[in-house]
Amino acid sequence: MYATDFNGEIVIDTEAQIVDFIQNRPACNANQFIFTFEESGFPQLCAFVRDDDCVLYFLESEQQGTFASCGDDSMRDETVTFYENIHGAKVVLASEMVITVRQMTNACTEFFKTKTRPTCIRWMEL
């Protein structure tokens, strides 16, 4: 699997490598991860992470659906700020999409095994 974060791209061959990779938070305890298997970039699992908050996006293909994670509807704020790069560029996302690091870890390892949209979390189609 190809994996990209604030530090660049690597190849991941095991579930243990995924777990280690997504623990990397080089800026403001945050990172953005992109996982894919194909040169075309699809399917693709993307994750914004800051502290224990995460938002996942899943892209089936250029012509098919895009999905976002569904989290706990009782979040404290309406939005949560994440970072797009190591230089501090920010992205503000709806709190209804926020899941935990544990849920993200499970989803990333499931994606590694199945190469399909993870079923261990809830999704909303965008």
Coordinates of C-alpha atoms in Angstrom, one line a residue:
M1 CA 0.0 0.0 0.0
Y2 CA 1.2 3.5 -0.7
A3 CA 1.0 6.0 2.2
T4 CA 1.5 9.7 2.2
D5 CA 1.7 12.1 5.1
F6 CA 3.3 15.5 6.0
N7 CA 6.8 13.9 5.5
G8 CA 6.2 12.3 2.1
E9 CA 5.4 8.9 0.6
I10 CA 6.3 5.4 1.8
V11 CA 5.3 1.9 1.0
I12 CA 3.5 -0.1 3.7
D13 CA 3.7 -3.9 3.7
T14 CA 2.2 -4.9 7.1
E15 CA -0.5 -3.9 9.5
A16 CA 2.1 -3.1 12.1
Q17 CA 3.6 -0.5 9.7
I18 CA 0.2 1.2 9.3
V19 CA -0.2 1.5 13.1
D20 CA 3.3 3.0 13.4
F21 CA 2.8 5.3 10.4
I22 CA -0.4 6.8 11.7
Q23 CA 1.1 7.6 15.1
N24 CA 3.4 10.2 13.4
R25 CA 2.2 13.7 14.3
P26 CA 5.0 16.1 13.3
A27 CA 3.1 19.4 13.5
C28 CA 0.7 20.5 16.3
N29 CA 0.1 16.9 17.2
A30 CA -1.5 16.6 13.7
N31 CA -1.0 14.9 10.3
Q32 CA -2.9 14.1 7.1
F33 CA -2.7 10.6 5.7
I34 CA -3.5 9.3 2.3
F35 CA -3.6 5.5 1.5
T36 CA -4.0 3.9 -1.8
F37 CA -2.9 0.8 -3.8
E38 CA -3.2 1.7 -7.4
E39 CA -1.2 4.2 -9.5
S40 CA -4.5 5.8 -10.4
G41 CA -5.0 6.7 -6.7
F42 CA -8.3 4.9 -6.3
P43 CA -9.7 3.5 -4.1
Q44 CA -8.2 6.0 -1.6
L45 CA -8.6 6.5 2.1
C46 CA -7.7 9.9 3.5
A47 CA -7.4 10.9 7.1
F48 CA -7.1 14.2 8.9
V49 CA -5.8 13.8 12.5
R50 CA -5.3 16.2 15.4
D51 CA -4.9 14.9 18.9
D52 CA -7.6 12.2 19.3
D53 CA -9.9 13.7 16.6
C54 CA -9.9 12.2 13.1
V55 CA -12.0 12.6 9.9
L56 CA -11.8 10.0 7.2
Y57 CA -12.7 10.3 3.5
F58 CA -13.1 7.4 1.2
L59 CA -13.0 7.9 -2.6
E60 CA -14.2 4.9 -4.6
S61 CA -13.0 6.2 -8.0
E62 CA -13.2 9.3 -10.1
Q63 CA -16.7 8.4 -11.3
Q64 CA -18.0 6.7 -8.1
G65 CA -18.9 7.8 -4.6
T66 CA -17.1 9.9 -2.0
F67 CA -17.8 9.2 1.6
A68 CA -16.9 10.9 4.9
S69 CA -16.8 9.3 8.4
C70 CA -19.7 9.7 10.7
G71 CA -18.9 10.3 14.3
D72 CA -20.7 11.0 17.6
D73 CA -23.4 13.6 17.0
S74 CA -22.9 15.0 20.5
M75 CA -19.6 16.7 19.7
R76 CA -18.8 19.9 21.7
D77 CA -18.5 22.3 18.7
E78 CA -20.0 22.5 15.3
T79 CA -16.6 22.4 13.6
V80 CA -13.1 21.0 14.3
T81 CA -9.9 22.5 12.8
F82 CA -7.3 20.2 11.2
Y83 CA -4.0 20.8 9.3
E84 CA -3.4 20.1 5.6
N85 CA 0.4 20.3 5.8
I86 CA 3.4 20.8 8.0
H87 CA 3.3 24.5 7.4
G88 CA 0.1 25.0 9.3
A89 CA -2.5 25.4 6.5
K90 CA -5.8 24.7 8.2
V91 CA -9.0 23.0 7.1
V92 CA -12.2 23.3 9.1
L93 CA -14.5 20.2 9.1
A94 CA -17.9 19.4 10.5
S95 CA -17.8 17.8 13.9
E96 CA -20.4 15.2 12.9
M97 CA -17.6 13.6 10.8
V98 CA -15.1 13.3 13.7
I99 CA -14.1 9.8 14.9
T100 CA -11.4 8.7 17.4
V101 CA -7.9 7.6 16.6
R102 CA -8.8 4.1 17.6
Q103 CA -11.6 4.0 15.0
M104 CA -9.3 5.5 12.4
T105 CA -6.6 2.9 13.2
N106 CA -9.2 0.1 12.8
A107 CA -10.5 1.6 9.5
C108 CA -6.9 2.0 8.1
T109 CA -6.0 -1.6 8.9
E110 CA -9.3 -2.9 7.4
F111 CA -8.6 -0.9 4.2
F112 CA -5.1 -2.4 4.1
K113 CA -6.6 -5.9 4.3
T114 CA -9.6 -5.5 2.0
K115 CA -8.8 -2.6 -0.4
T116 CA -12.4 -1.5 0.0
R117 CA -14.4 1.0 2.1
P118 CA -14.0 0.0 5.8
T119 CA -17.1 -1.3 7.4
C120 CA -16.0 -0.8 11.0
I121 CA -17.2 2.8 11.0
R122 CA -20.3 4.6 9.8
W123 CA -20.1 6.6 6.6
M124 CA -22.1 9.4 5.0
E125 CA -22.1 9.8 1.2
L126 CA -21.1 13.3 0.0

